[in-house]
Structure formats: C-alpha cells, structure tokens
Tab-separated table of C-alpha atoms in Angstrom:
chain	number	residue	atom	x	y	z
A	1	UNK	CA	-42.021	26.331	-50.606
A	2	UNK	CA	-40.651	29.478	-49.047
A	3	UNK	CA	-41.059	27.998	-45.582
A	4	UNK	CA	-38.970	24.966	-46.558
A	5	UNK	CA	-36.117	27.175	-47.720
A	6	UNK	CA	-36.257	29.126	-44.471
A	7	UNK	CA	-36.096	25.914	-42.425
A	8	UNK	CA	-33.152	24.610	-44.444
A	9	UNK	CA	-31.384	27.946	-44.027
A	10	UNK	CA	-31.806	27.786	-40.248
A	11	UNK	CA	-30.743	24.142	-39.957
A	12	UNK	CA	-27.676	24.477	-42.187
A	13	UNK	CA	-25.380	25.954	-39.435
A	14	UNK	CA	-26.466	23.246	-36.977
A	15	UNK	CA	-25.669	20.503	-39.463
A	16	UNK	CA	-22.274	22.044	-40.216
A	17	UNK	CA	-21.483	22.441	-36.507
A	18	UNK	CA	-22.485	18.855	-35.780
A	19	UNK	CA	-20.292	17.558	-38.569
A	20	UNK	CA	-17.401	19.696	-37.336
A	21	UNK	CA	-17.762	18.209	-33.831
A	22	UNK	CA	-17.723	14.689	-35.238
A	23	UNK	CA	-14.578	15.389	-37.254
A	24	UNK	CA	-12.789	16.962	-34.277
A	25	UNK	CA	-13.595	14.059	-31.969
A	26	UNK	CA	-12.539	11.488	-34.550
A	27	UNK	CA	-9.255	13.379	-34.988
A	28	UNK	CA	-8.673	13.604	-31.215
A	29	UNK	CA	-9.212	9.862	-30.759
A	30	UNK	CA	-6.966	9.069	-33.705
A	31	UNK	CA	-4.219	11.312	-32.308
A	32	UNK	CA	-4.410	9.555	-28.944
A	33	UNK	CA	-4.417	6.017	-30.340
A	34	UNK	CA	-1.794	6.674	-33.023
A	35	UNK	CA	0.515	9.489	-31.839
A	36	UNK	CA	2.939	10.874	-34.377
A	37	UNK	CA	6.573	9.889	-33.852
A	38	UNK	CA	9.371	12.163	-34.983
A	39	UNK	CA	12.201	10.091	-36.386
A	40	UNK	CA	15.637	11.402	-37.160
A	41	UNK	CA	18.364	9.745	-39.153
A	42	UNK	CA	21.033	8.292	-36.894
A	43	UNK	CA	24.568	7.696	-38.052
A	44	UNK	CA	26.394	4.786	-36.465
A	45	UNK	CA	29.896	5.693	-35.326
A	46	UNK	CA	32.330	2.860	-34.675
A	47	UNK	CA	35.056	3.742	-32.175
A	48	UNK	CA	38.058	1.398	-32.396
A	49	UNK	CA	39.470	-0.058	-29.201
A	50	UNK	CA	42.597	1.940	-28.493
A	51	UNK	CA	43.810	-0.344	-25.707
A	52	UNK	CA	45.709	-3.477	-26.780
A	53	UNK	CA	44.564	-6.828	-25.516
A	54	UNK	CA	46.782	-8.093	-22.700
A	55	UNK	CA	47.395	-11.826	-22.627
A	56	UNK	CA	48.622	-13.381	-19.405
A	57	UNK	CA	50.285	-16.731	-20.155
A	58	UNK	CA	50.185	-19.435	-17.547
A	59	UNK	CA	53.130	-19.431	-15.196
A	60	UNK	CA	53.941	-21.391	-12.081
A	61	UNK	CA	55.761	-18.506	-10.396
A	62	UNK	CA	54.078	-16.353	-7.766
A	63	UNK	CA	53.125	-12.864	-8.951
A	64	UNK	CA	50.947	-10.809	-6.542
A	65	UNK	CA	50.300	-8.174	-9.264
A	66	UNK	CA	48.680	-10.609	-11.682
A	67	UNK	CA	45.085	-11.378	-10.600
A	68	UNK	CA	44.580	-13.737	-13.533
A	69	UNK	CA	46.839	-16.479	-12.146
A	70	UNK	CA	44.403	-18.920	-10.471
A	71	UNK	CA	47.015	-20.733	-8.387
A	72	UNK	CA	50.455	-20.085	-6.974
A	73	UNK	CA	52.923	-22.463	-5.416
A	74	UNK	CA	54.018	-19.693	-3.073
A	75	UNK	CA	51.582	-19.254	-0.144
A	76	UNK	CA	50.108	-15.878	0.701
A	77	UNK	CA	49.738	-15.059	4.408
A	78	UNK	CA	48.946	-18.663	5.170
A	79	UNK	CA	49.575	-22.238	4.233
A	80	UNK	CA	46.805	-22.864	1.711
A	81	UNK	CA	48.309	-21.028	-1.279
A	82	UNK	CA	45.135	-19.024	-2.045
A	83	UNK	CA	43.057	-16.173	-0.677
A	84	UNK	CA	41.023	-18.218	1.765
A	85	UNK	CA	40.159	-18.650	5.396
A	86	UNK	CA	43.809	-18.787	6.445
A	87	UNK	CA	44.119	-15.072	5.804
A	88	UNK	CA	40.885	-13.993	7.469
A	89	UNK	CA	41.244	-16.199	10.526
A	90	UNK	CA	44.664	-14.788	11.230
A	91	UNK	CA	43.723	-11.181	10.547
A	92	UNK	CA	42.906	-9.251	13.698
A	93	UNK	CA	40.706	-6.685	11.856
A	94	UNK	CA	38.215	-9.196	10.501
A	95	UNK	CA	34.718	-9.107	12.004
A	96	UNK	CA	31.830	-11.408	11.356
A	97	UNK	CA	28.812	-9.649	9.854
A	98	UNK	CA	26.088	-8.713	12.321
A	99	UNK	CA	22.487	-9.900	12.018
A	100	UNK	CA	20.552	-8.110	9.288
A	101	UNK	CA	16.768	-8.353	9.495
A	102	UNK	CA	14.366	-7.622	6.644
A	103	UNK	CA	10.647	-6.995	6.881
A	104	UNK	CA	8.437	-6.945	3.788
A	105	UNK	CA	4.690	-6.539	3.487
A	106	UNK	CA	1.669	-4.620	2.284
A	107	UNK	CA	0.707	-1.079	3.246
A	108	UNK	CA	-2.815	0.237	2.713
A	109	UNK	CA	-4.165	3.780	2.905
A	110	UNK	CA	-7.509	4.200	4.652
A	111	UNK	CA	-7.982	7.841	3.610
A	112	UNK	CA	-9.574	8.910	0.323
A	113	UNK	CA	-8.531	8.016	-2.288
A	114	UNK	CA	-7.711	4.634	-0.773
A	115	UNK	CA	-4.375	3.120	-1.795
A	116	UNK	CA	-2.313	-0.032	-1.530
A	117	UNK	CA	1.392	-0.711	-1.917
A	118	UNK	CA	4.448	-2.354	-0.388
A	119	UNK	CA	6.827	-1.489	2.433
A	120	UNK	CA	10.127	-2.822	3.684
A	121	UNK	CA	12.554	-2.298	6.547
A	122	UNK	CA	16.226	-3.157	6.293
A	123	UNK	CA	18.385	-3.355	9.394
A	124	UNK	CA	18.296	-4.575	12.950
A	125	UNK	CA	18.330	-2.243	15.969
A	126	UNK	CA	18.413	0.670	13.517
A	127	UNK	CA	16.739	0.213	10.141
A	128	UNK	CA	15.786	1.994	6.942
A	129	UNK	CA	12.081	2.210	6.071
A	130	UNK	CA	10.851	2.357	2.443
A	131	UNK	CA	7.310	2.297	1.054
A	132	UNK	CA	5.441	2.953	-2.180
A	133	UNK	CA	1.682	3.051	-2.619
A	134	UNK	CA	-0.893	4.101	-5.177
A	135	UNK	CA	-4.640	4.240	-5.672
A	136	UNK	CA	-6.490	2.426	-8.444
A	137	UNK	CA	-5.883	3.369	-12.079
A	138	UNK	CA	-8.583	5.275	-13.924
A	139	UNK	CA	-11.058	3.149	-15.864
A	140	UNK	CA	-12.055	6.019	-18.145
A	141	UNK	CA	-10.732	6.650	-21.638
A	142	UNK	CA	-8.268	9.446	-20.918
A	143	UNK	CA	-7.241	12.195	-23.369
A	144	UNK	CA	-4.158	14.329	-22.824
A	145	UNK	CA	-4.828	16.102	-26.141
A	146	UNK	CA	-8.262	17.468	-25.171
A	147	UNK	CA	-8.526	20.621	-23.051
A	148	UNK	CA	-11.451	22.198	-21.256
A	149	UNK	CA	-12.145	24.673	-24.083
A	150	UNK	CA	-12.700	21.776	-26.502
A	151	UNK	CA	-15.248	20.204	-24.164
A	152	UNK	CA	-17.116	23.499	-23.732
A	153	UNK	CA	-17.340	23.964	-27.509
A	154	UNK	CA	-18.832	20.478	-27.851
A	155	UNK	CA	-21.235	21.096	-24.956
A	156	UNK	CA	-20.470	17.682	-23.414
A	157	UNK	CA	-21.960	17.045	-19.980
A	158	UNK	CA	-19.641	16.787	-16.983
A	159	UNK	CA	-20.516	13.681	-14.967
A	160	UNK	CA	-17.797	13.551	-12.315
A	161	UNK	CA	-14.097	13.581	-11.492
A	162	UNK	CA	-11.342	11.076	-10.725
A	163	UNK	CA	-8.276	11.292	-8.457
A	164	UNK	CA	-5.156	9.131	-8.719
A	165	UNK	CA	-2.849	9.088	-5.652
A	166	UNK	CA	0.789	7.919	-5.562
A	167	UNK	CA	3.244	8.157	-2.669
A	168	UNK	CA	6.857	7.311	-1.791
A	169	UNK	CA	8.258	7.350	1.755
A	170	UNK	CA	11.822	7.150	3.038
A	171	UNK	CA	12.517	6.986	6.764
A	172	UNK	CA	14.688	5.660	9.552
A	173	UNK	CA	13.607	3.724	12.615
A	174	UNK	CA	14.699	1.714	15.592
A	175	UNK	CA	13.582	-0.777	18.193
A	176	UNK	CA	11.814	0.365	21.368
A	177	UNK	CA	11.931	-3.160	22.742
A	178	UNK	CA	11.992	-6.678	21.337
A	179	UNK	CA	8.389	-6.517	20.099
A	180	UNK	CA	7.884	-2.835	19.207
A	181	UNK	CA	9.734	-0.568	16.799
A	182	UNK	CA	8.941	2.867	15.415
A	183	UNK	CA	10.048	4.996	12.465
A	184	UNK	CA	9.839	8.530	11.051
A	185	UNK	CA	10.602	9.933	7.640
A	186	UNK	CA	9.735	12.096	4.654
A	187	UNK	CA	6.799	11.428	2.341
A	188	UNK	CA	6.572	12.570	-1.299
A	189	UNK	CA	3.120	12.324	-2.851
A	190	UNK	CA	1.209	13.306	-5.977
A	191	UNK	CA	-2.507	13.642	-6.728
A	192	UNK	CA	-3.622	13.693	-10.386
A	193	UNK	CA	-7.152	15.005	-10.747
A	194	UNK	CA	-9.157	14.360	-13.952
A	195	UNK	CA	-12.533	15.680	-15.067
A	196	UNK	CA	-14.979	13.137	-16.492
A	197	UNK	CA	-17.433	13.999	-19.316
A	198	UNK	CA	-20.018	12.227	-21.439
A	199	UNK	CA	-19.850	12.137	-25.245
A	200	UNK	CA	-23.344	11.699	-26.667
A	201	UNK	CA	-21.893	10.734	-30.057
A	202	UNK	CA	-20.032	7.764	-28.475
A	203	UNK	CA	-16.894	8.598	-30.458
A	204	UNK	CA	-14.377	9.230	-27.670
A	205	UNK	CA	-15.261	5.968	-25.897
A	206	UNK	CA	-17.561	2.998	-26.343
A	207	UNK	CA	-19.825	4.039	-23.461
A	208	UNK	CA	-19.398	7.797	-23.997
A	209	UNK	CA	-17.430	8.429	-20.766
A	210	UNK	CA	-13.998	10.017	-21.066
A	211	UNK	CA	-11.649	12.093	-18.923
A	212	UNK	CA	-9.256	15.014	-19.411
A	213	UNK	CA	-6.509	16.535	-17.253
A	214	UNK	CA	-7.514	18.992	-14.558
A	215	UNK	CA	-4.790	19.523	-11.904
A	216	UNK	CA	-1.587	17.756	-10.835
A	217	UNK	CA	-0.652	18.458	-7.214
A	218	UNK	CA	2.735	17.457	-5.778
A	219	UNK	CA	3.400	17.726	-2.065
A	220	UNK	CA	5.670	16.439	0.703
A	221	UNK	CA	5.217	15.897	4.405
A	222	UNK	CA	6.359	13.864	7.382
A	223	UNK	CA	5.352	10.383	8.472
A	224	UNK	CA	5.487	8.602	11.820
A	225	UNK	CA	4.553	5.003	12.469
A	226	UNK	CA	5.004	1.943	14.643
A	227	UNK	CA	5.418	-1.766	13.960
A	228	UNK	CA	4.485	-4.545	16.394
A	229	UNK	CA	6.283	-7.866	16.050
A	230	UNK	CA	4.797	-11.236	16.972
A	231	UNK	CA	7.355	-13.863	15.992
A	232	UNK	CA	7.648	-13.471	12.196
A	233	UNK	CA	4.480	-11.366	11.819
A	234	UNK	CA	4.617	-7.559	12.016
A	235	UNK	CA	1.834	-4.989	11.755
A	236	UNK	CA	1.111	-1.406	12.744
A	237	UNK	CA	-0.207	2.037	11.760
A	238	UNK	CA	1.404	5.168	10.352
A	239	UNK	CA	0.157	8.723	9.859
A	240	UNK	CA	1.141	11.427	7.364
A	241	UNK	CA	1.116	15.057	8.503
A	242	UNK	CA	2.256	18.487	7.264
A	243	UNK	CA	0.494	17.376	4.076
A	244	UNK	CA	-2.943	15.932	3.430
A	245	UNK	CA	-3.476	13.790	6.531
A	246	UNK	CA	-3.587	10.085	5.777
A	247	UNK	CA	-3.668	6.960	7.941
A	248	UNK	CA	-2.045	3.732	6.739
A	249	UNK	CA	-1.941	0.160	8.036
A	250	UNK	CA	0.988	-2.260	7.621
A	251	UNK	CA	0.973	-6.052	7.527
A	252	UNK	CA	4.088	-8.043	6.740
A	253	UNK	CA	6.606	-10.712	7.702
A	254	UNK	CA	10.199	-10.778	8.923
A	255	UNK	CA	12.935	-12.688	7.116
C-alpha cells in the first residue's frame, strides 16, 4: 500500500505537467485560429458640401471658359467647330507618339530556395525593367504566437527548417543591337526562416508538424542581365550580386 502512494506521489507532477502542456497548446492554436479583435466605437461625422452646385444651361454662343458646352457654332483654330484633328494637324508642336514595346514573361530563380515570378520591360531603345519573384509558400501550420522558449518547455523535437524567399527588382536597360538588349538595376529581397517542430500530442497540427518564426533577413544588391530576342520570343539570364548570389532565367514575349 505504501509503495502505491509513493508511485502516485512521483507521477502526480508528470500528470500535472502533461495537462498543462495540453492546455497551453490548445490555447495557442485557438489564439491563432481566432485572434482577438479590438473594436472601438466610431462616430460618423457628416460634413456638408460647402460649395454650391453650378448649373450650366445650354447656350448656342461660343464660350471658351465653359468646358461643359458640347458644341459651339464658332470654330476653334479650325473649321470643324470642335477640338479635333484640325487643331493638331495645323499645330507645329504636335508629334506622333514613338513606338513603345512591352515584354512580359516568367522569371525563375535557379539558386536555393528556388523561386518563380514575372518580369516586364517597358520602352524601346531604352526601357524600364521590373520583376517580382517568390519561392513556394510554407506547407506547415505556422504559429506567430509561439516562441522558442515555449517549444523548449514542451520538449518538442526539431525536425527541420523552412525558408521563404521574395524579391523585387527595378532597373533600366537598352538595346545592344536588334536582337540583344541588356539591363542593370537594384534588387530588394527578403528571406523568412522558420523552425519546424513535431508535436507528439497532435494538437498544433493534424500531422504534428508545425513551424515558428526564427529570423527575417532583408537585403539589397545589384542585378545585371541580358535578353535575346527572336521575333516575338525573348529569353536570357540575370545574376544578383553584392547580396546572396542568385542566377535567374527569363522567358517571355514581346507585344
């Protein structure tokens, strides 16, 4: 009988600790799925319109200061009586717009973590280069409200890590010849690193795997690349440097 009491006395802290872990994990999952929202009472303020409504009655007399008159019997810089081609054809400062080429396509990062996104160039002999890319989204149940100290207290096993990469590039480029163009610019990138653990109680996820925040690294660097044009098809590489070195490939079409 005495031995049974001793065993119960020794097991009592373990039972209490296990129940405490269950309660904490249930609370953490509930907080993530149903975050609290602070609401404040808003008072609607109606501001009256201080400017009177101006009504322009129809008139058949020419008035260059009234843009609401759709037609005038008095011609303006021409014989048509409206702002049309008569004005522009007779105006020495008018220039026809130059050709404006657009290239759109996919850009893929070959470095780890691999990424995919879109790029575009806007211009002709000189053009603006824009691109955005990102790696795959985490498939783990992620918890922003769990820190490393919580995981250590639960003694959950660490089973890996996950990195999410995003990048935005802005540059300027130009044609080398009819079939080759190059560009250079500035790259802004971010790497979010998460730590992945296993919950033996299967509370934090259905399969027990979950992730928490580790580090968020923001960086910037330079990019240089080239595009080769074959009729409407364009392709080429680019490389990031002065940051984590990455190599990308482009494939797109001209419009």
